[in-house]
PDB file of C-alpha atoms in Angstrom:
ATOM      1  CA  MET A   1       0.000   0.000   0.000  1.00 73.00           C
ATOM      2  CA  VAL A   2       2.846   2.419   0.858  1.00 78.00           C
ATOM      3  CA  GLY A   3       4.532   1.733  -2.478  1.00 77.00           C
ATOM      4  CA  TYR A   4       1.269   2.239  -4.353  1.00 78.00           C
ATOM      5  CA  LEU A   5       0.530   5.561  -2.658  1.00 85.00           C
ATOM      6  CA  THR A   6       4.107   6.711  -3.309  1.00 86.00           C
ATOM      7  CA  MET A   7       3.707   5.887  -6.996  1.00 83.00           C
ATOM      8  CA  ILE A   8       0.370   7.752  -7.209  1.00 84.00           C
ATOM      9  CA  ALA A   9       1.710  10.865  -5.478  1.00 88.00           C
ATOM     10  CA  ALA A  10       4.854  10.907  -7.624  1.00 86.00           C
ATOM     11  CA  THR A  11       2.808  10.479 -10.821  1.00 85.00           C
ATOM     12  CA  PHE A  12       0.583  13.476 -10.023  1.00 88.00           C
ATOM     13  CA  ALA A  13       3.668  15.486  -9.065  1.00 89.00           C
ATOM     14  CA  THR A  14       5.226  14.554 -12.421  1.00 88.00           C
ATOM     15  CA  ALA A  15       2.226  16.035 -14.221  1.00 86.00           C
ATOM     16  CA  ALA A  16       2.897  19.379 -12.510  1.00 86.00           C
ATOM     17  CA  ALA A  17       6.698  19.312 -12.888  1.00 86.00           C
ATOM     18  CA  PRO A  18       7.888  22.898 -13.617  1.00 86.00           C
ATOM     19  CA  ASN A  19      11.409  21.917 -14.697  1.00 87.00           C
ATOM     20  CA  ILE A  20      13.592  18.931 -15.557  1.00 87.00           C
ATOM     21  CA  SER A  21      15.212  18.722 -12.100  1.00 88.00           C
ATOM     22  CA  PHE A  22      11.839  18.378 -10.388  1.00 89.00           C
ATOM     23  CA  LEU A  23      10.843  15.808 -13.003  1.00 87.00           C
ATOM     24  CA  TYR A  24      13.919  13.699 -12.198  1.00 88.00           C
ATOM     25  CA  VAL A  25      13.026  13.711  -8.499  1.00 90.00           C
ATOM     26  CA  CYS A  26       9.428  12.700  -9.243  1.00 88.00           C
ATOM     27  CA  ARG A  27      10.547   9.911 -11.544  1.00 87.00           C
ATOM     28  CA  PHE A  28      12.915   8.661  -8.829  1.00 90.00           C
ATOM     29  CA  PHE A  29      10.100   8.309  -6.289  1.00 89.00           C
ATOM     30  CA  GLN A  30       7.819   6.913  -8.972  1.00 85.00           C
ATOM     31  CA  GLY A  31      10.392   4.195  -9.596  1.00 84.00           C
ATOM     32  CA  ILE A  32      10.599   3.404  -5.877  1.00 87.00           C
ATOM     33  CA  GLY A  33       6.823   3.124  -5.603  1.00 84.00           C
ATOM     34  CA  SER A  34       6.601   0.967  -8.720  1.00 81.00           C
ATOM     35  CA  THR A  35       9.393  -1.341  -7.561  1.00 80.00           C
ATOM     36  CA  ILE A  36       7.584  -1.917  -4.252  1.00 81.00           C
ATOM     37  CA  SER A  37       4.013  -2.182  -5.528  1.00 80.00           C
ATOM     38  CA  VAL A  38       4.363  -4.253  -8.713  1.00 77.00           C
ATOM     39  CA  PRO A  39       6.082  -7.303  -7.118  1.00 77.00           C
ATOM     40  CA  GLY A  40       3.882  -6.863  -4.049  1.00 78.00           C
ATOM     41  CA  LEU A  41       0.683  -7.001  -6.095  1.00 77.00           C
ATOM     42  CA  THR A  42       1.978 -10.052  -7.967  1.00 78.00           C
ATOM     43  CA  ILE A  43       2.808 -11.904  -4.748  1.00 78.00           C
ATOM     44  CA  LEU A  44      -0.530 -10.947  -3.179  1.00 78.00           C
ATOM     45  CA  SER A  45      -2.439 -12.242  -6.213  1.00 77.00           C
ATOM     46  CA  LEU A  46      -0.515 -15.523  -6.217  1.00 77.00           C
ATOM     47  CA  GLU A  47      -1.083 -16.050  -2.491  1.00 78.00           C
ATOM     48  CA  TYR A  48      -4.846 -15.983  -3.052  1.00 78.00           C
ATOM     49  CA  LEU A  49      -4.584 -19.008  -5.370  1.00 76.00           C
ATOM     50  CA  PRO A  50      -3.615 -22.662  -4.980  1.00 75.00           C
ATOM     51  CA  GLN A  51       0.016 -23.281  -5.889  1.00 73.00           C
ATOM     52  CA  LYS A  52      -0.851 -25.354  -8.971  1.00 76.00           C
ATOM     53  CA  TYR A  53      -2.365 -22.276 -10.643  1.00 77.00           C
ATOM     54  CA  GLY A  54       0.678 -20.107  -9.940  1.00 75.00           C
ATOM     55  CA  VAL A  55       2.317 -20.271 -13.391  1.00 77.00           C
ATOM     56  CA  VAL A  56      -0.894 -19.574 -15.310  1.00 80.00           C
ATOM     57  CA  ALA A  57      -1.921 -16.794 -12.929  1.00 79.00           C
ATOM     58  CA  ASN A  58       1.508 -15.153 -13.158  1.00 79.00           C
ATOM     59  CA  SER A  59       1.365 -15.329 -16.965  1.00 80.00           C
ATOM     60  CA  ILE A  60      -2.051 -13.653 -16.969  1.00 82.00           C
ATOM     61  CA  LEU A  61      -0.762 -10.920 -14.667  1.00 81.00           C
ATOM     62  CA  GLN A  62       2.218 -10.285 -16.934  1.00 80.00           C
ATOM     63  CA  VAL A  63      -0.026 -10.213 -20.013  1.00 83.00           C
ATOM     64  CA  CYS A  64      -2.065  -7.497 -18.277  1.00 82.00           C
ATOM     65  CA  TRP A  65       1.185  -5.610 -17.593  1.00 79.00           C
ATOM     66  CA  SER A  66       2.125  -5.806 -21.293  1.00 81.00           C
ATOM     67  CA  LEU A  67      -1.388  -4.776 -22.296  1.00 83.00           C
ATOM     68  CA  GLY A  68      -1.047  -1.654 -20.167  1.00 81.00           C
ATOM     69  CA  PHE A  69       2.341  -1.003 -21.776  1.00 77.00           C
ATOM     70  CA  LEU A  70       0.722  -1.248 -25.224  1.00 81.00           C
ATOM     71  CA  LEU A  71      -2.317   0.884 -24.341  1.00 84.00           C
ATOM     72  CA  TYR A  72      -0.091   3.577 -22.848  1.00 82.00           C
ATOM     73  CA  ALA A  73       1.890   3.847 -26.091  1.00 79.00           C
ATOM     74  CA  LEU A  74      -1.346   4.005 -28.113  1.00 83.00           C
ATOM     75  CA  THR A  75      -2.738   6.700 -25.813  1.00 84.00           C
ATOM     76  CA  ALA A  76       0.434   8.781 -26.041  1.00 81.00           C
ATOM     77  CA  ASP A  77       0.576   8.464 -29.826  1.00 77.00           C
ATOM     78  CA  TYR A  78      -3.078   9.019 -30.760  1.00 81.00           C
ATOM     79  CA  LEU A  79      -5.039  10.520 -27.852  1.00 84.00           C
ATOM     80  CA  ILE A  80      -3.017  12.544 -25.335  1.00 84.00           C
ATOM     81  CA  LYS A  81       0.104  14.071 -26.849  1.00 81.00           C
ATOM     82  CA  ASN A  82       0.836  16.498 -24.006  1.00 85.00           C
ATOM     83  CA  TRP A  83       3.020  14.665 -21.475  1.00 81.00           C
ATOM     84  CA  HIS A  84       1.676  16.700 -18.518  1.00 85.00           C
ATOM     85  CA  TRP A  85      -1.864  15.512 -19.221  1.00 88.00           C
ATOM     86  CA  LEU A  86      -0.604  12.021 -19.971  1.00 85.00           C
ATOM     87  CA  ALA A  87       1.023  11.822 -16.519  1.00 86.00           C
ATOM     88  CA  ALA A  88      -2.133  13.211 -14.879  1.00 88.00           C
ATOM     89  CA  THR A  89      -4.250  10.607 -16.687  1.00 86.00           C
ATOM     90  CA  SER A  90      -1.907   7.885 -15.438  1.00 85.00           C
ATOM     91  CA  GLY A  91      -2.285   9.197 -11.902  1.00 84.00           C
ATOM     92  CA  PHE A  92      -6.082   9.006 -12.072  1.00 88.00           C
ATOM     93  CA  MET A  93      -5.862   5.462 -13.473  1.00 83.00           C
ATOM     94  CA  PHE A  94      -3.575   4.443 -10.598  1.00 82.00           C
ATOM     95  CA  LEU A  95      -5.976   6.090  -8.156  1.00 83.00           C
ATOM     96  CA  GLY A  96      -8.919   4.160  -9.607  1.00 82.00           C
ATOM     97  CA  SER A  97      -7.058   0.858  -9.392  1.00 80.00           C
ATOM     98  CA  LEU A  98      -6.461   1.544  -5.701  1.00 80.00           C
ATOM     99  CA  ILE A  99     -10.168   0.942  -4.962  1.00 82.00           C
ATOM    100  CA  PRO A 100     -10.201  -2.851  -5.507  1.00 78.00           C
ATOM    101  CA  LEU A 101      -6.917  -3.087  -3.611  1.00 78.00           C
ATOM    102  CA  LEU A 102      -8.599  -1.512  -0.577  1.00 80.00           C
ATOM    103  CA  LEU A 103     -11.494  -3.970  -0.861  1.00 80.00           C
ATOM    104  CA  PHE A 104      -9.324  -7.093  -0.997  1.00 80.00           C
ATOM    105  CA  PRO A 105      -8.484  -8.782   2.306  1.00 81.00           C
ATOM    106  CA  GLU A 106      -4.945  -9.443   3.467  1.00 80.00           C
ATOM    107  CA  SER A 107      -3.285 -12.646   2.292  1.00 79.00           C
ATOM    108  CA  PRO A 108      -4.336 -15.567   4.553  1.00 80.00           C
ATOM    109  CA  ARG A 109      -0.868 -17.054   4.175  1.00 78.00           C
ATOM    110  CA  PHE A 110       0.747 -13.823   5.365  1.00 78.00           C
ATOM    111  CA  LEU A 111      -1.596 -13.568   8.337  1.00 78.00           C
ATOM    112  CA  LEU A 112      -0.966 -17.156   9.393  1.00 77.00           C
ATOM    113  CA  VAL A 113       2.784 -17.416   8.814  1.00 74.00           C
ATOM    114  CA  ASN A 114       4.015 -13.879   9.460  1.00 73.00           C
ATOM    115  CA  LYS A 115       1.453 -12.695  12.010  1.00 73.00           C
ATOM    116  CA  ASN A 116       0.434 -16.043  13.531  1.00 75.00           C
ATOM    117  CA  ASN A 117      -3.175 -14.828  13.503  1.00 78.00           C
ATOM    118  CA  GLU A 118      -5.454 -17.738  12.656  1.00 76.00           C
ATOM    119  CA  GLU A 119      -8.688 -15.802  13.183  1.00 81.00           C
ATOM    120  CA  ARG A 120      -7.770 -13.051  10.695  1.00 82.00           C
ATOM    121  CA  ALA A 121      -6.534 -15.684   8.255  1.00 82.00           C
ATOM    122  CA  LYS A 122      -9.903 -17.434   8.459  1.00 82.00           C
ATOM    123  CA  SER A 123     -11.656 -14.094   7.960  1.00 83.00           C
ATOM    124  CA  SER A 124      -9.754 -13.582   4.697  1.00 82.00           C
ATOM    125  CA  LEU A 125     -10.582 -17.109   3.631  1.00 81.00           C
ATOM    126  CA  ARG A 126     -14.276 -16.506   4.347  1.00 83.00           C
ATOM    127  CA  TRP A 127     -14.145 -13.540   1.952  1.00 82.00           C
ATOM    128  CA  LEU A 128     -12.579 -15.717  -0.752  1.00 80.00           C
ATOM    129  CA  ILE A 129     -15.105 -18.508  -0.131  1.00 80.00           C
ATOM    130  CA  THR A 130     -17.986 -16.051  -0.464  1.00 82.00           C
ATOM    131  CA  LEU A 131     -16.481 -14.597  -3.641  1.00 79.00           C
ATOM    132  CA  ASN A 132     -16.309 -18.083  -5.165  1.00 76.00           C
ATOM    133  CA  LYS A 133     -19.878 -18.910  -3.981  1.00 79.00           C
ATOM    134  CA  SER A 134     -18.663 -21.989  -2.162  1.00 77.00           C
ATOM    135  CA  ASP A 135     -20.374 -23.660   0.778  1.00 79.00           C
ATOM    136  CA  PHE A 136     -17.092 -24.736   2.393  1.00 77.00           C
ATOM    137  CA  ASP A 137     -17.157 -24.323   6.183  1.00 76.00           C
ATOM    138  CA  ILE A 138     -13.819 -22.766   7.111  1.00 76.00           C
ATOM    139  CA  ASP A 139     -14.720 -22.637  10.811  1.00 73.00           C
ATOM    140  CA  SER A 140     -14.657 -26.428  10.975  1.00 71.00           C
ATOM    141  CA  VAL A 141     -11.018 -26.504   9.826  1.00 70.00           C
ATOM    142  CA  GLU A 142      -7.969 -25.967  11.988  1.00 72.00           C
ATOM    143  CA  LEU A 143      -5.309 -24.196   9.967  1.00 68.00           C
ATOM    144  CA  ASP A 144      -1.738 -25.483  10.082  1.00 63.00           C
ATOM    145  CA  GLU A 145       0.429 -23.802  12.637  1.00 55.00           C
ATOM    146  CA  PRO A 146       3.446 -21.904  11.296  1.00 53.00           C
ATOM    147  CA  GLY A 147       6.817 -23.370  12.078  1.00 50.00           C
ATOM    148  CA  THR A 148       8.972 -22.422  15.036  1.00 47.00           C
ATOM    149  CA  PHE A 149      12.311 -20.767  14.261  1.00 46.00           C
ATOM    150  CA  GLU A 150      15.197 -19.571  16.345  1.00 47.00           C
ATOM    151  CA  GLY A 151      13.625 -16.126  16.669  1.00 46.00           C
ATOM    152  CA  GLY A 152      10.443 -17.610  18.090  1.00 46.00           C
ATOM    153  CA  LYS A 153       7.126 -18.731  16.719  1.00 50.00           C
ATOM    154  CA  GLY A 154       6.134 -17.438  13.304  1.00 52.00           C
ATOM    155  CA  ALA A 155       8.098 -16.394  10.253  1.00 57.00           C
ATOM    156  CA  GLN A 156      11.861 -16.062  10.229  1.00 62.00           C
ATOM    157  CA  SER A 157      13.396 -12.662  10.722  1.00 70.00           C
ATOM    158  CA  PHE A 158      15.700 -11.110   8.136  1.00 71.00           C
ATOM    159  CA  VAL A 159      18.722 -11.883  10.320  1.00 79.00           C
ATOM    160  CA  ASP A 160      17.671 -15.547  10.634  1.00 78.00           C
ATOM    161  CA  SER A 161      17.382 -15.775   6.847  1.00 77.00           C
ATOM    162  CA  LEU A 162      20.914 -14.409   6.437  1.00 80.00           C
ATOM    163  CA  ARG A 163      22.187 -16.950   8.967  1.00 82.00           C
ATOM    164  CA  ASP A 164      20.578 -19.743   6.967  1.00 80.00           C
ATOM    165  CA  LEU A 165      22.383 -18.566   3.857  1.00 80.00           C
ATOM    166  CA  TRP A 166      25.698 -18.931   5.655  1.00 83.00           C
ATOM    167  CA  ARG A 167      24.707 -22.184   7.356  1.00 85.00           C
ATOM    168  CA  TYR A 168      23.417 -24.016   4.273  1.00 85.00           C
ATOM    169  CA  LYS A 169      25.888 -23.751   1.392  1.00 85.00           C
ATOM    170  CA  ALA A 170      23.465 -25.233  -1.148  1.00 86.00           C
ATOM    171  CA  LEU A 171      20.946 -22.495  -0.303  1.00 84.00           C
ATOM    172  CA  LEU A 172      23.694 -19.878  -0.660  1.00 86.00           C
ATOM    173  CA  MET A 173      24.692 -21.182  -4.091  1.00 88.00           C
ATOM    174  CA  GLU A 174      21.082 -21.278  -5.272  1.00 85.00           C
ATOM    175  CA  THR A 175      20.552 -17.698  -4.043  1.00 87.00           C
ATOM    176  CA  LEU A 176      23.704 -16.439  -5.794  1.00 89.00           C
ATOM    177  CA  LEU A 177      22.698 -18.230  -8.983  1.00 86.00           C
ATOM    178  CA  GLN A 178      19.203 -16.720  -8.903  1.00 84.00           C
ATOM    179  CA  THR A 179      20.704 -13.279  -8.237  1.00 87.00           C
ATOM    180  CA  TRP A 180      22.997 -13.638 -11.254  1.00 87.00           C
ATOM    181  CA  VAL A 181      20.163 -14.841 -13.523  1.00 84.00           C
ATOM    182  CA  TRP A 182      17.889 -12.004 -12.445  1.00 83.00           C
ATOM    183  CA  GLY A 183      20.702  -9.515 -13.053  1.00 84.00           C
ATOM    184  CA  VAL A 184      21.195 -10.815 -16.589  1.00 83.00           C
ATOM    185  CA  ILE A 185      17.455 -10.799 -17.293  1.00 81.00           C
ATOM    186  CA  GLY A 186      17.136  -7.242 -15.985  1.00 80.00           C
ATOM    187  CA  PHE A 187      20.108  -6.136 -18.089  1.00 80.00           C
ATOM    188  CA  LEU A 188      18.567  -7.600 -21.249  1.00 77.00           C
ATOM    189  CA  TYR A 189      15.020  -6.450 -20.499  1.00 76.00           C
ATOM    190  CA  TYR A 190      15.845  -2.818 -19.795  1.00 75.00           C
ATOM    191  CA  GLY A 191      18.518  -2.748 -22.491  1.00 73.00           C
ATOM    192  CA  PHE A 192      15.944  -3.684 -25.101  1.00 71.00           C
ATOM    193  CA  GLY A 193      13.373  -1.424 -23.474  1.00 68.00           C
ATOM    194  CA  PHE A 194      15.606   1.620 -23.789  1.00 69.00           C
ATOM    195  CA  SER A 195      16.390   0.853 -27.437  1.00 67.00           C
ATOM    196  CA  TRP A 196      12.833   0.397 -28.703  1.00 64.00           C
ATOM    197  CA  GLY A 197      12.467   4.115 -29.284  1.00 61.00           C
ATOM    198  CA  SER A 198      15.334   4.022 -31.792  1.00 63.00           C
ATOM    199  CA  PHE A 199      13.533   1.739 -34.237  1.00 63.00           C
ATOM    200  CA  GLY A 200      11.802   3.626 -37.010  1.00 61.00           C
ATOM    201  CA  ASP A 201      10.566   7.206 -37.093  1.00 67.00           C
ATOM    202  CA  ASN A 202       7.655   6.786 -34.655  1.00 69.00           C
ATOM    203  CA  MET A 203       8.854   6.089 -31.121  1.00 71.00           C
ATOM    204  CA  TYR A 204       5.391   5.140 -29.841  1.00 75.00           C
ATOM    205  CA  PHE A 205       4.753   2.760 -32.709  1.00 76.00           C
ATOM    206  CA  SER A 206       7.963   0.943 -31.775  1.00 75.00           C
ATOM    207  CA  TYR A 207       6.799   0.612 -28.170  1.00 76.00           C
ATOM    208  CA  ILE A 208       3.476  -0.767 -29.395  1.00 79.00           C
ATOM    209  CA  PHE A 209       5.404  -3.592 -31.026  1.00 78.00           C
ATOM    210  CA  ALA A 210       7.356  -4.021 -27.787  1.00 77.00           C
ATOM    211  CA  GLY A 211       4.091  -4.512 -25.882  1.00 79.00           C
ATOM    212  CA  LEU A 212       2.869  -7.046 -28.436  1.00 83.00           C
ATOM    213  CA  ALA A 213       6.173  -8.929 -28.195  1.00 80.00           C
ATOM    214  CA  GLU A 214       5.934  -9.093 -24.399  1.00 81.00           C
ATOM    215  CA  MET A 215       2.344 -10.333 -24.503  1.00 83.00           C
ATOM    216  CA  THR A 216       3.333 -13.060 -26.960  1.00 85.00           C
ATOM    217  CA  ALA A 217       6.238 -14.148 -24.771  1.00 82.00           C
ATOM    218  CA  TYR A 218       4.129 -14.382 -21.609  1.00 82.00           C
ATOM    219  CA  VAL A 219       1.522 -16.500 -23.387  1.00 83.00           C
ATOM    220  CA  MET A 220       4.198 -18.736 -24.902  1.00 83.00           C
ATOM    221  CA  MET A 221       5.703 -19.521 -21.500  1.00 81.00           C
ATOM    222  CA  ILE A 222       2.546 -21.193 -20.138  1.00 81.00           C
ATOM    223  CA  TYR A 223       2.781 -24.510 -22.022  1.00 83.00           C
ATOM    224  CA  PRO A 224       6.538 -25.183 -21.540  1.00 84.00           C
ATOM    225  CA  THR A 225       6.497 -24.389 -17.829  1.00 81.00           C
ATOM    226  CA  GLN A 226       3.438 -26.590 -17.283  1.00 79.00           C
ATOM    227  CA  HIS A 227       4.900 -29.584 -19.151  1.00 82.00           C
ATOM    228  CA  TRP A 228       8.712 -29.235 -18.941  1.00 84.00           C
ATOM    229  CA  GLY A 229       9.008 -27.567 -15.553  1.00 81.00           C
ATOM    230  CA  LEU A 230      10.376 -24.159 -14.629  1.00 78.00           C
ATOM    231  CA  LYS A 231      14.057 -25.077 -14.632  1.00 81.00           C
ATOM    232  CA  ARG A 232      14.276 -26.477 -18.160  1.00 86.00           C
ATOM    233  CA  SER A 233      11.891 -23.868 -19.558  1.00 84.00           C
ATOM    234  CA  ILE A 234      13.879 -20.957 -18.143  1.00 82.00           C
ATOM    235  CA  ALA A 235      17.110 -22.484 -19.458  1.00 85.00           C
ATOM    236  CA  ALA A 236      15.570 -22.866 -22.932  1.00 87.00           C
ATOM    237  CA  PHE A 237      14.266 -19.285 -22.959  1.00 84.00           C
ATOM    238  CA  LEU A 238      17.603 -17.891 -21.780  1.00 84.00           C
ATOM    239  CA  LEU A 239      19.405 -19.859 -24.506  1.00 87.00           C
ATOM    240  CA  THR A 240      16.962 -18.518 -27.111  1.00 86.00           C
ATOM    241  CA  ALA A 241      17.535 -14.973 -25.871  1.00 82.00           C
ATOM    242  CA  SER A 242      21.314 -15.454 -26.012  1.00 83.00           C
ATOM    243  CA  VAL A 243      21.207 -16.714 -29.598  1.00 86.00           C
ATOM    244  CA  SER A 244      18.916 -13.838 -30.575  1.00 80.00           C
ATOM    245  CA  CYS A 245      21.352 -11.296 -29.111  1.00 77.00           C
ATOM    246  CA  VAL A 246      24.239 -12.831 -31.058  1.00 80.00           C
ATOM    247  CA  VAL A 247      22.203 -12.764 -34.288  1.00 79.00           C
ATOM    248  CA  ALA A 248      21.259  -9.140 -33.623  1.00 71.00           C
ATOM    249  CA  MET A 249      24.960  -8.218 -33.669  1.00 72.00           C
ATOM    250  CA  VAL A 250      25.091  -8.877 -37.423  1.00 70.00           C
ATOM    251  CA  PRO A 251      25.255  -5.404 -39.075  1.00 66.00           C
ATOM    252  CA  TYR A 252      22.518  -4.629 -41.564  1.00 61.00           C
ATOM    253  CA  ASP A 253      20.303  -1.666 -42.432  1.00 59.00           C
ATOM    254  CA  ILE A 254      16.842  -1.787 -40.904  1.00 55.00           C
ATOM    255  CA  SER A 255      15.581   1.363 -42.630  1.00 55.00           C
ATOM    256  CA  PRO A 256      17.049   4.385 -44.449  1.00 57.00           C
ATOM    257  CA  HIS A 257      16.981   6.224 -41.122  1.00 54.00           C
ATOM    258  CA  PHE A 258      18.403   3.580 -38.790  1.00 52.00           C
ATOM    259  CA  SER A 259      20.885   0.715 -38.747  1.00 50.00           C
ATOM    260  CA  LEU A 260      22.307  -1.447 -35.975  1.00 50.00           C
ATOM    261  CA  GLU A 261      25.663   0.309 -36.348  1.00 50.00           C
ATOM    262  CA  GLN A 262      24.181   3.644 -35.223  1.00 47.00           C
TER     263      GLN A 262
END
């Protein structure tokens, strides 16, 4: 919630930016709010669902993200060409999307594991049961107790998690590997994102194609991850991305106005 409100406030402030320095500051806080709220909303959505639906649900969420990316480029190119009004429109859209977030209950898993509050967890589950029009009696079920860690009953603290990294070398290696993979993915993703505006004469039209490409990729990942597993699917996608980057290094003219050598 804090990240979401930060993003909304920074977006409205961006719309009223009087100079470039103020705009940089607003964009900085907008990035902080987005970095907090986007993964948080994804995790919250996944915690409402059974684990077996996680891959499909995450793909749908990412398709919605790409759809917003595409619609934003279309809006900027054809409807709202003034960036002040475009930022203000974005702020009102963020503000409207805050309403369902306020109506949703807290994650039952968070309440049970992190807060050790079974009654509030059951209250959230009752809301989900009512939403799905189920007749399941949650009051007749005793929820599993969270584990007991060195810091006491409930979820591990941040310090306990760091100790586990040092204590279990396999966990440390897996964490370092995941950190490296995410770094590479972020480098490629934002590298391509920054370069989309260089393709062709219309910057927004290029970003429209970027949104379509992302939507296609998120849909394509559903079948492999469901049938091959996450590990082999991610390895195959990373290999495909690597080969594509090598092929893209071949110099050739894309248009009279742009080539890969520029």
